[in-house]
Amino acid sequence: MQEYERFRLAAAHVRAAHPEVLLTLTWSRPDEPITMQILRTPPGRHGAGLVEEALRDVIALADRLGYGLRVVVEPIGGSDASIGALTDRYGSHGFVLVGAVGGRPVMQRPAGG
């Protein structure tokens, strides 16, 4: 479980570096990608680039640990981002569409991008 502890500490460091971004990262085993479950900011902070900074740090964490990333693309209430805009944003960071869950796109980024 040493590998999981390394992930847990690295994820806690990324979350601490971005206190205004609600970010949930889960990882279950080495042959699975890290899953980003929530990535958003408080309503008064939308458009400040905080999510983009956090996303770059999450990608760096995954690359450093050698894991892929997965995200279910879902606009959050109060956000002006559409599913298309979000898939474009993730796509610009190397994520590709791999399926759907409950009608929501699932995108994945391989380890190392």
PDB file of C-alpha atoms in Angstrom:
ATOM      1  CA  MET A   1       0.000   0.000   0.000  1.00  0.00           C
ATOM      2  CA  GLN A   2       3.053   2.286  -0.152  1.00  0.00           C
ATOM      3  CA  GLU A   3       2.032   3.384  -3.644  1.00  0.00           C
ATOM      4  CA  TYR A   4      -1.434   4.400  -2.431  1.00  0.00           C
ATOM      5  CA  GLU A   5       0.101   6.425   0.401  1.00  0.00           C
ATOM      6  CA  ARG A   6       2.286   8.241  -2.129  1.00  0.00           C
ATOM      7  CA  PHE A   7      -0.838   9.095  -4.170  1.00  0.00           C
ATOM      8  CA  ARG A   8      -2.767  10.177  -1.070  1.00  0.00           C
ATOM      9  CA  LEU A   9      -0.025  12.566   0.069  1.00  0.00           C
ATOM     10  CA  ALA A  10       0.475  14.005  -3.421  1.00  0.00           C
ATOM     11  CA  ALA A  11      -3.285  14.538  -3.858  1.00  0.00           C
ATOM     12  CA  ALA A  12      -3.511  16.253  -0.458  1.00  0.00           C
ATOM     13  CA  HIS A  13      -0.671  18.564  -1.496  1.00  0.00           C
ATOM     14  CA  VAL A  14      -2.473  19.548  -4.723  1.00  0.00           C
ATOM     15  CA  ARG A  15      -5.741  20.173  -2.854  1.00  0.00           C
ATOM     16  CA  ALA A  16      -3.929  22.305  -0.272  1.00  0.00           C
ATOM     17  CA  ALA A  17      -2.289  24.360  -3.034  1.00  0.00           C
ATOM     18  CA  HIS A  18      -5.746  25.210  -4.437  1.00  0.00           C
ATOM     19  CA  PRO A  19      -8.018  25.903  -1.449  1.00  0.00           C
ATOM     20  CA  GLU A  20     -10.657  27.689  -3.525  1.00  0.00           C
ATOM     21  CA  VAL A  21     -11.097  24.759  -5.903  1.00  0.00           C
ATOM     22  CA  LEU A  22     -13.346  21.912  -4.838  1.00  0.00           C
ATOM     23  CA  LEU A  23     -11.386  18.931  -6.081  1.00  0.00           C
ATOM     24  CA  THR A  24     -11.916  15.244  -5.408  1.00  0.00           C
ATOM     25  CA  LEU A  25      -9.338  12.733  -6.592  1.00  0.00           C
ATOM     26  CA  THR A  26      -9.703   8.986  -6.172  1.00  0.00           C
ATOM     27  CA  TRP A  27      -7.468   6.120  -7.167  1.00  0.00           C
ATOM     28  CA  SER A  28      -8.003   2.458  -6.463  1.00  0.00           C
ATOM     29  CA  ARG A  29      -5.091   0.509  -7.928  1.00  0.00           C
ATOM     30  CA  PRO A  30      -2.049   0.834 -10.215  1.00  0.00           C
ATOM     31  CA  ASP A  31      -3.826  -0.405 -13.352  1.00  0.00           C
ATOM     32  CA  GLU A  32      -6.555   2.258 -13.013  1.00  0.00           C
ATOM     33  CA  PRO A  33      -6.348   5.984 -13.768  1.00  0.00           C
ATOM     34  CA  ILE A  34      -6.835   8.624 -11.102  1.00  0.00           C
ATOM     35  CA  THR A  35     -10.421   9.872 -11.244  1.00  0.00           C
ATOM     36  CA  MET A  36     -11.237  13.569 -10.876  1.00  0.00           C
ATOM     37  CA  GLN A  37     -14.764  13.649  -9.539  1.00  0.00           C
ATOM     38  CA  ILE A  38     -15.313  17.356  -8.934  1.00  0.00           C
ATOM     39  CA  LEU A  39     -13.405  20.360 -10.202  1.00  0.00           C
ATOM     40  CA  ARG A  40     -15.049  23.741  -9.533  1.00  0.00           C
ATOM     41  CA  THR A  41     -14.729  27.060  -7.730  1.00  0.00           C
ATOM     42  CA  PRO A  42     -17.161  29.073  -5.612  1.00  0.00           C
ATOM     43  CA  PRO A  43     -19.596  31.128  -7.753  1.00  0.00           C
ATOM     44  CA  GLY A  44     -17.862  34.435  -7.024  1.00  0.00           C
ATOM     45  CA  ARG A  45     -14.522  33.073  -8.300  1.00  0.00           C
ATOM     46  CA  HIS A  46     -15.607  31.704 -11.709  1.00  0.00           C
ATOM     47  CA  GLY A  47     -13.384  32.910 -14.537  1.00  0.00           C
ATOM     48  CA  ALA A  48     -10.361  33.606 -12.340  1.00  0.00           C
ATOM     49  CA  GLY A  49      -8.308  30.736 -13.818  1.00  0.00           C
ATOM     50  CA  LEU A  50      -8.261  28.798 -10.545  1.00  0.00           C
ATOM     51  CA  VAL A  51      -9.646  25.575 -12.046  1.00  0.00           C
ATOM     52  CA  GLU A  52      -7.163  25.734 -14.914  1.00  0.00           C
ATOM     53  CA  GLU A  53      -4.250  26.062 -12.458  1.00  0.00           C
ATOM     54  CA  ALA A  54      -5.538  23.161 -10.377  1.00  0.00           C
ATOM     55  CA  LEU A  55      -6.055  21.024 -13.480  1.00  0.00           C
ATOM     56  CA  ARG A  56      -2.453  21.620 -14.584  1.00  0.00           C
ATOM     57  CA  ASP A  57      -1.255  20.564 -11.115  1.00  0.00           C
ATOM     58  CA  VAL A  58      -3.435  17.434 -11.148  1.00  0.00           C
ATOM     59  CA  ILE A  59      -2.024  16.516 -14.563  1.00  0.00           C
ATOM     60  CA  ALA A  60       1.512  17.064 -13.263  1.00  0.00           C
ATOM     61  CA  LEU A  61       0.739  14.874 -10.231  1.00  0.00           C
ATOM     62  CA  ALA A  62      -0.601  12.057 -12.432  1.00  0.00           C
ATOM     63  CA  ASP A  63       2.371  12.314 -14.781  1.00  0.00           C
ATOM     64  CA  ARG A  64       4.830  12.319 -11.878  1.00  0.00           C
ATOM     65  CA  LEU A  65       3.204   9.193 -10.404  1.00  0.00           C
ATOM     66  CA  GLY A  66       2.850   7.545 -13.816  1.00  0.00           C
ATOM     67  CA  TYR A  67      -0.970   7.260 -13.859  1.00  0.00           C
ATOM     68  CA  GLY A  68      -3.619   8.284 -16.316  1.00  0.00           C
ATOM     69  CA  LEU A  69      -6.517  10.581 -15.426  1.00  0.00           C
ATOM     70  CA  ARG A  70     -10.258  10.103 -15.916  1.00  0.00           C
ATOM     71  CA  VAL A  71     -13.095  12.603 -15.611  1.00  0.00           C
ATOM     72  CA  VAL A  72     -16.852  12.392 -16.096  1.00  0.00           C
ATOM     73  CA  VAL A  73     -17.701  15.659 -17.854  1.00  0.00           C
ATOM     74  CA  GLU A  74     -20.564  17.367 -16.106  1.00  0.00           C
ATOM     75  CA  PRO A  75     -21.352  21.064 -15.837  1.00  0.00           C
ATOM     76  CA  ILE A  76     -21.989  22.102 -12.244  1.00  0.00           C
ATOM     77  CA  GLY A  77     -25.106  24.105 -11.395  1.00  0.00           C
ATOM     78  CA  GLY A  78     -24.376  27.830 -11.514  1.00  0.00           C
ATOM     79  CA  SER A  79     -21.578  27.334 -14.032  1.00  0.00           C
ATOM     80  CA  ASP A  80     -21.796  28.801 -17.504  1.00  0.00           C
ATOM     81  CA  ALA A  81     -19.647  25.999 -18.972  1.00  0.00           C
ATOM     82  CA  SER A  82     -21.438  23.646 -21.362  1.00  0.00           C
ATOM     83  CA  ILE A  83     -20.523  20.008 -21.861  1.00  0.00           C
ATOM     84  CA  GLY A  84     -18.999  20.992 -25.216  1.00  0.00           C
ATOM     85  CA  ALA A  85     -16.859  23.714 -23.647  1.00  0.00           C
ATOM     86  CA  LEU A  86     -15.721  21.355 -20.907  1.00  0.00           C
ATOM     87  CA  THR A  87     -14.838  18.548 -23.323  1.00  0.00           C
ATOM     88  CA  ASP A  88     -12.879  21.097 -25.373  1.00  0.00           C
ATOM     89  CA  ARG A  89     -11.032  22.270 -22.247  1.00  0.00           C
ATOM     90  CA  TYR A  90     -10.125  18.726 -21.215  1.00  0.00           C
ATOM     91  CA  GLY A  91      -9.256  17.861 -24.819  1.00  0.00           C
ATOM     92  CA  SER A  92      -6.744  20.710 -24.899  1.00  0.00           C
ATOM     93  CA  HIS A  93      -4.979  18.946 -22.003  1.00  0.00           C
ATOM     94  CA  GLY A  94      -4.734  15.585 -23.774  1.00  0.00           C
ATOM     95  CA  PHE A  95      -7.988  13.986 -22.587  1.00  0.00           C
ATOM     96  CA  VAL A  96      -9.918  11.911 -25.132  1.00  0.00           C
ATOM     97  CA  LEU A  97     -13.479  10.642 -25.085  1.00  0.00           C
ATOM     98  CA  VAL A  98     -13.599   6.996 -23.954  1.00  0.00           C
ATOM     99  CA  GLY A  99     -17.297   6.455 -23.260  1.00  0.00           C
ATOM    100  CA  ALA A 100     -20.237   7.729 -21.285  1.00  0.00           C
ATOM    101  CA  VAL A 101     -21.839   7.233 -17.891  1.00  0.00           C
ATOM    102  CA  GLY A 102     -25.472   8.167 -17.459  1.00  0.00           C
ATOM    103  CA  GLY A 103     -25.360  10.167 -20.682  1.00  0.00           C
ATOM    104  CA  ARG A 104     -22.328  12.173 -19.536  1.00  0.00           C
ATOM    105  CA  PRO A 105     -19.076  11.947 -21.499  1.00  0.00           C
ATOM    106  CA  VAL A 106     -16.143  10.176 -19.869  1.00  0.00           C
ATOM    107  CA  MET A 107     -12.729  11.432 -20.895  1.00  0.00           C
ATOM    108  CA  GLN A 108      -9.354   9.971 -20.113  1.00  0.00           C
ATOM    109  CA  ARG A 109      -5.767  11.137 -20.382  1.00  0.00           C
ATOM    110  CA  PRO A 110      -3.004   8.532 -20.600  1.00  0.00           C
ATOM    111  CA  ALA A 111      -0.071   8.649 -18.212  1.00  0.00           C
ATOM    112  CA  GLY A 112       2.451  11.135 -19.518  1.00  0.00           C
ATOM    113  CA  GLY A 113      -0.076  12.769 -21.713  1.00  0.00           C
TER     114      GLY A 113
END
